[in-house]
Short mmCIF file of C-alpha atoms in Angstrom, two decimals:
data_model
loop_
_atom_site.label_atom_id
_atom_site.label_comp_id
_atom_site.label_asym_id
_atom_site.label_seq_id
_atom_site.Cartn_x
_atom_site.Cartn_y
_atom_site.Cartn_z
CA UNK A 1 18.98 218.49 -60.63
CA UNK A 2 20.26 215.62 -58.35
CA UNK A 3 16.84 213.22 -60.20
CA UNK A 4 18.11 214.36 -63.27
CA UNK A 5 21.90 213.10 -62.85
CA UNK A 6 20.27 209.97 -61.54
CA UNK A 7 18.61 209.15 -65.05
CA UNK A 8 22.17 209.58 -66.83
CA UNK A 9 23.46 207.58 -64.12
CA UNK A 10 21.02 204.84 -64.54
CA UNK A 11 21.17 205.33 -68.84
CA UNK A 12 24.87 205.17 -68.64
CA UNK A 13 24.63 201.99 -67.21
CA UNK A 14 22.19 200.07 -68.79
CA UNK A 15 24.42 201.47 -72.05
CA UNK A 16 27.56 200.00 -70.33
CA UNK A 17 25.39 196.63 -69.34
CA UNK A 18 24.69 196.82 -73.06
CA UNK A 19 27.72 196.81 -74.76
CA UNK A 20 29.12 194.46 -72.19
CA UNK A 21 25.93 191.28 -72.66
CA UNK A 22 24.34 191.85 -75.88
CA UNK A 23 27.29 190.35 -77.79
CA UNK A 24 27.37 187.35 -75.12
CA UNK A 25 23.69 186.85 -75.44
CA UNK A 26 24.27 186.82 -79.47
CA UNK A 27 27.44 184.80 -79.41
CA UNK A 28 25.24 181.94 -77.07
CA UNK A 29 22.68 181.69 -79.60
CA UNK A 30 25.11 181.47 -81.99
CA UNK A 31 26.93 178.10 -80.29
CA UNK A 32 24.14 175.43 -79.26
CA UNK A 33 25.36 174.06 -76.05
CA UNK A 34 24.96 170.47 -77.46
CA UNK A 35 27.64 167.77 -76.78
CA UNK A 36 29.62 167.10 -80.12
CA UNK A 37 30.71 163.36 -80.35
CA UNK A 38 32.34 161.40 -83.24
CA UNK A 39 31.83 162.60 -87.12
CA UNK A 40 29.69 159.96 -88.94
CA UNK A 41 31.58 157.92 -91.05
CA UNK A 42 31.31 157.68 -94.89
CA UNK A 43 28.19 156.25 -96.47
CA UNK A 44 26.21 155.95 -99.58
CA UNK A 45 22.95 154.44 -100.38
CA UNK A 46 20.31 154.75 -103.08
CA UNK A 47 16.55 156.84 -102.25
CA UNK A 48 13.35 156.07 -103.14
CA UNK A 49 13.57 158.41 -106.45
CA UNK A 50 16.67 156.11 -107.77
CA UNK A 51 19.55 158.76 -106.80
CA UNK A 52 22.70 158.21 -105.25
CA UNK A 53 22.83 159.77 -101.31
CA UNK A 54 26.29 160.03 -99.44
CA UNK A 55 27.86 162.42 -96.92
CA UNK A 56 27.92 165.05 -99.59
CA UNK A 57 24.04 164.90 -99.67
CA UNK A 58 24.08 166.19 -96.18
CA UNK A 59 26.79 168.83 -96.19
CA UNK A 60 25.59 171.89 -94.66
CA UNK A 61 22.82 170.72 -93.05
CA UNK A 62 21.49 169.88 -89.79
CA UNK A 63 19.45 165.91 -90.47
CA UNK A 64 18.43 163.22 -88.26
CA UNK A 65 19.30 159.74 -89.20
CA UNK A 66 16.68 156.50 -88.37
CA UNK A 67 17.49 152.74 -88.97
CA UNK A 68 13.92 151.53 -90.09
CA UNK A 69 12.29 148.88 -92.31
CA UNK A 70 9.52 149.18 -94.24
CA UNK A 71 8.01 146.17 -93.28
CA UNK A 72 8.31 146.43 -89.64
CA UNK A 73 4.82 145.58 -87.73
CA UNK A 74 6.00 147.33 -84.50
CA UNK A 75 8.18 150.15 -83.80
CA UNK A 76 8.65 151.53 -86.96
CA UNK A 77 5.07 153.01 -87.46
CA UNK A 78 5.24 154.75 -84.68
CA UNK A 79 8.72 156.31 -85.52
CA UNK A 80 7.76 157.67 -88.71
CA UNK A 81 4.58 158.88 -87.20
CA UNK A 82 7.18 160.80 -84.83
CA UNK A 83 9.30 161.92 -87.58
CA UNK A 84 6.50 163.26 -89.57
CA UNK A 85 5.63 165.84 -87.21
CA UNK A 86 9.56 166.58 -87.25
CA UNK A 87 9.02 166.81 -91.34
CA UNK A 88 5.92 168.93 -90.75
CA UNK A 89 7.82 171.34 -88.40
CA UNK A 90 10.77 172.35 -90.73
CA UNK A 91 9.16 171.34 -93.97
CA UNK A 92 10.52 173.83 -96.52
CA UNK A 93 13.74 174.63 -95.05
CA UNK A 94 16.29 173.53 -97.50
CA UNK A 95 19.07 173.32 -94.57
CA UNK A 96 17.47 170.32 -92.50
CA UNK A 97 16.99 166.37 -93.77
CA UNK A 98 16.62 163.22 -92.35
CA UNK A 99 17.99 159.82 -93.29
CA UNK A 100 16.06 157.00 -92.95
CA UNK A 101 18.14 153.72 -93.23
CA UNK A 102 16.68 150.27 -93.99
CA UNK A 103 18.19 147.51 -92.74
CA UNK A 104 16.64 145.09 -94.95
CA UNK A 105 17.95 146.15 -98.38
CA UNK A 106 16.50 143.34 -100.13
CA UNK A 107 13.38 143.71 -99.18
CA UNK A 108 13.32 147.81 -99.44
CA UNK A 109 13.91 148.49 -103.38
CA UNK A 110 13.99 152.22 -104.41
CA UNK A 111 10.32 151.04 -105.43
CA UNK A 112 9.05 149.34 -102.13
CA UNK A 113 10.63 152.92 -100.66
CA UNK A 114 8.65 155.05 -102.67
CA UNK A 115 5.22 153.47 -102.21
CA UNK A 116 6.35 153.85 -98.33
CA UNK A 117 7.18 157.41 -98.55
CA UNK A 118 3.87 158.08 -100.76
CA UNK A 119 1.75 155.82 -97.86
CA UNK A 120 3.14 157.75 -95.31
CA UNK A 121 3.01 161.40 -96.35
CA UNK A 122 6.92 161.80 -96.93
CA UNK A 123 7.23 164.60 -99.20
CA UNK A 124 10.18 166.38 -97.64
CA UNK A 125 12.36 167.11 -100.38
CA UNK A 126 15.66 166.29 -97.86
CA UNK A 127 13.68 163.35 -96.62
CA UNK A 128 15.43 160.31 -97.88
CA UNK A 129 14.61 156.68 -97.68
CA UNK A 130 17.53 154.83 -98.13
CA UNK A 131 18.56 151.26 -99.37
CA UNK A 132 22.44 149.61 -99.92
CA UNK A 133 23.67 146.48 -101.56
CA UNK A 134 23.62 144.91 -98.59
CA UNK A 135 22.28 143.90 -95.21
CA UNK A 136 26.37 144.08 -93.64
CA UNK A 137 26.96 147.46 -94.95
CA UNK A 138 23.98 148.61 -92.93
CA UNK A 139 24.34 146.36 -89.94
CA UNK A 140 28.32 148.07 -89.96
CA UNK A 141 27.26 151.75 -90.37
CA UNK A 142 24.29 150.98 -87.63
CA UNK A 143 26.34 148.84 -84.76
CA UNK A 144 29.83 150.37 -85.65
CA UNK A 145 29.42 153.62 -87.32
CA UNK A 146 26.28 154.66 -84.95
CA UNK A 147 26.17 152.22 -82.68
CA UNK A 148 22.90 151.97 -83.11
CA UNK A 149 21.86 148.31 -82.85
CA UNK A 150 20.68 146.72 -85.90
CA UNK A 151 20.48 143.13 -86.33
CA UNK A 152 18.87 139.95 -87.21
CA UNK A 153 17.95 136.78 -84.63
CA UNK A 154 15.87 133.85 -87.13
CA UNK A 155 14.26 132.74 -83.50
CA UNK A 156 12.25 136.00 -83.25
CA UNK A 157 9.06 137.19 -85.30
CA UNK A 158 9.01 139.79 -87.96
CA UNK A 159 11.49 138.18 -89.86
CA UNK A 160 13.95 138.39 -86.92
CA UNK A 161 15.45 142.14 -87.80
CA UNK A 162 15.57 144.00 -85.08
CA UNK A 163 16.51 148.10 -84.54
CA UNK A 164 16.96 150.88 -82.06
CA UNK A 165 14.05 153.21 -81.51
CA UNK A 166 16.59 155.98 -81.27
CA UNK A 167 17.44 159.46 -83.47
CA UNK A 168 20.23 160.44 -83.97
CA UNK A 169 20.91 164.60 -84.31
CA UNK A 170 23.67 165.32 -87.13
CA UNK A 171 25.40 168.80 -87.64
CA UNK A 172 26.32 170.89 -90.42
CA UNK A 173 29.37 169.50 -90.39
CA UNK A 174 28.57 165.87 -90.19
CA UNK A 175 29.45 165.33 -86.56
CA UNK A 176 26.51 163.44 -84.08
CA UNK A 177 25.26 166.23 -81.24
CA UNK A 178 22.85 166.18 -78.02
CA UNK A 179 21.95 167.76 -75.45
CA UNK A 180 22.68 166.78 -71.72
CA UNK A 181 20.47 165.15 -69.34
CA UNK A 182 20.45 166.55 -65.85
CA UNK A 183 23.11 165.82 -64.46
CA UNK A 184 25.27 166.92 -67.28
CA UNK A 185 25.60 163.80 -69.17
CA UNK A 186 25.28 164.00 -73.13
CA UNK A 187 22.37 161.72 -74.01
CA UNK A 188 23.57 161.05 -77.48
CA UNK A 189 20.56 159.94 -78.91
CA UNK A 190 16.99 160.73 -78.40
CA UNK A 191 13.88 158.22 -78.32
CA UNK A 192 11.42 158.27 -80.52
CA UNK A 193 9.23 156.34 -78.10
CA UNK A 194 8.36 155.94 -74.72
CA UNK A 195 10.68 153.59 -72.53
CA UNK A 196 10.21 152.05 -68.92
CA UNK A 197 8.19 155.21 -67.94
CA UNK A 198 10.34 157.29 -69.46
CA UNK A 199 8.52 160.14 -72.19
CA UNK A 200 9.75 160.29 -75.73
CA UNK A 201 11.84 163.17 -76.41
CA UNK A 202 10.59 164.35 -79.81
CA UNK A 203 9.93 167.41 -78.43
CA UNK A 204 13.64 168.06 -77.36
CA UNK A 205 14.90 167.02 -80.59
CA UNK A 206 12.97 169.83 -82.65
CA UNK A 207 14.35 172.47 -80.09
CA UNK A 208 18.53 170.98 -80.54
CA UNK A 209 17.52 171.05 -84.28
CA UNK A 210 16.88 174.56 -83.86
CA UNK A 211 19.87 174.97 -82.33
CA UNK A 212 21.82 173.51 -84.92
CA UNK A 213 19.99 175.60 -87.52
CA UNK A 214 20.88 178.67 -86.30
CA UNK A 215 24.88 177.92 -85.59
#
């Protein structure tokens, strides 16, 4: 008799252990622990199809924005190679996008953008390449908006642009997230390539996109 009462014991509370996490557990995956910093400021740009891309584009979904150029002999490549396997891991899923930004808008026509995309396997349909009327617009968004540096020096190679060879992790509702490193501070941004020793962090940024997803 005295076994018996101690399985009702023990049932009654796991029940009471039940009622009491479950909903925690739920509510945590519910809320991504990720650091939410400024809301990205208002922008719009043209794709590589021709269509107009703001804000609005992006409402309701979780996208990662890239300043890029299409004719960029260095870093570039190996960022889109990165954000391909980022394409390849949510392709389908109407709620995630990424932005890629060129900062040489004379050079990258909706046309140039399109052979790029087509080149490179870009078929995301929330995948946009993206072009404005002007190099300032996208050096102000990138540096200011982001800051993100973006920039030009005529003494350097490659035409002198230069970029960051950081993502950046957007919310549903617009506003830049990360994670933390460990000791707590928000990282901001995550690299797309390998820096001073230091490992890209692809890998991190599909997990906080998952995250995201599911808030």
């Amino acid at each position: 008799m005295k076994k018996k009462y101690s399985y009702v014991g023990v049932a009654f509370v796991i029940l009471i252990f039940g009622i009491y996490a479950i909903p925690k557990i739920v509510d945590r995956f519910q809320k991504a622990d990720l650091y939410r910093f400024e809301k990205v400021p208002a922008f719009e740009f043209v794709n590589q199809n021709g269509e107009t891309i703001n804000n609005d584009t992006y409402k309701g979904k979780v996208y990662v924005v890239e300043f890029f150029f299409t004719t960029c002999p260095t870093i570039c490549p190996i960022m889109n190679q990165k954000m391909l396997t980022i394409q390849n891991e949510f392709f389908g899923n109407p709620d995630f996008g990424i932005a890629s930004i060129s900062i040489t808008p004379d050079i990258d026509t909706p046309k140039v953008l399109k052979e790029y995309a087509n080149s490179y396997g870009i078929n995301h349909k929330n995948w946009h390449l993206l072009t404005g009327k002007s190099d300032d617009v996208v050096y102000a968004l990138s540096n200011t908006g982001f800051q993100l540096y973006a920039g030009k020096d005529e003494h350097k190679g490659h035409g002198g642009f230069e970029h960051s060879g950081l993502f950046a992790l957007i919310d549903k509702d617009g506003y830049i997230r990360s994670r933390k490193d460990e000791f707590g501070n928000p990282i901001k941004y995550y690299r797309a390539l390998e820096e001073n020793d230091f490992p890209d962090q692809i890998q991190e940024l599909k997990e906080d996109i998952k995250l995201l997803l599911n808030e």
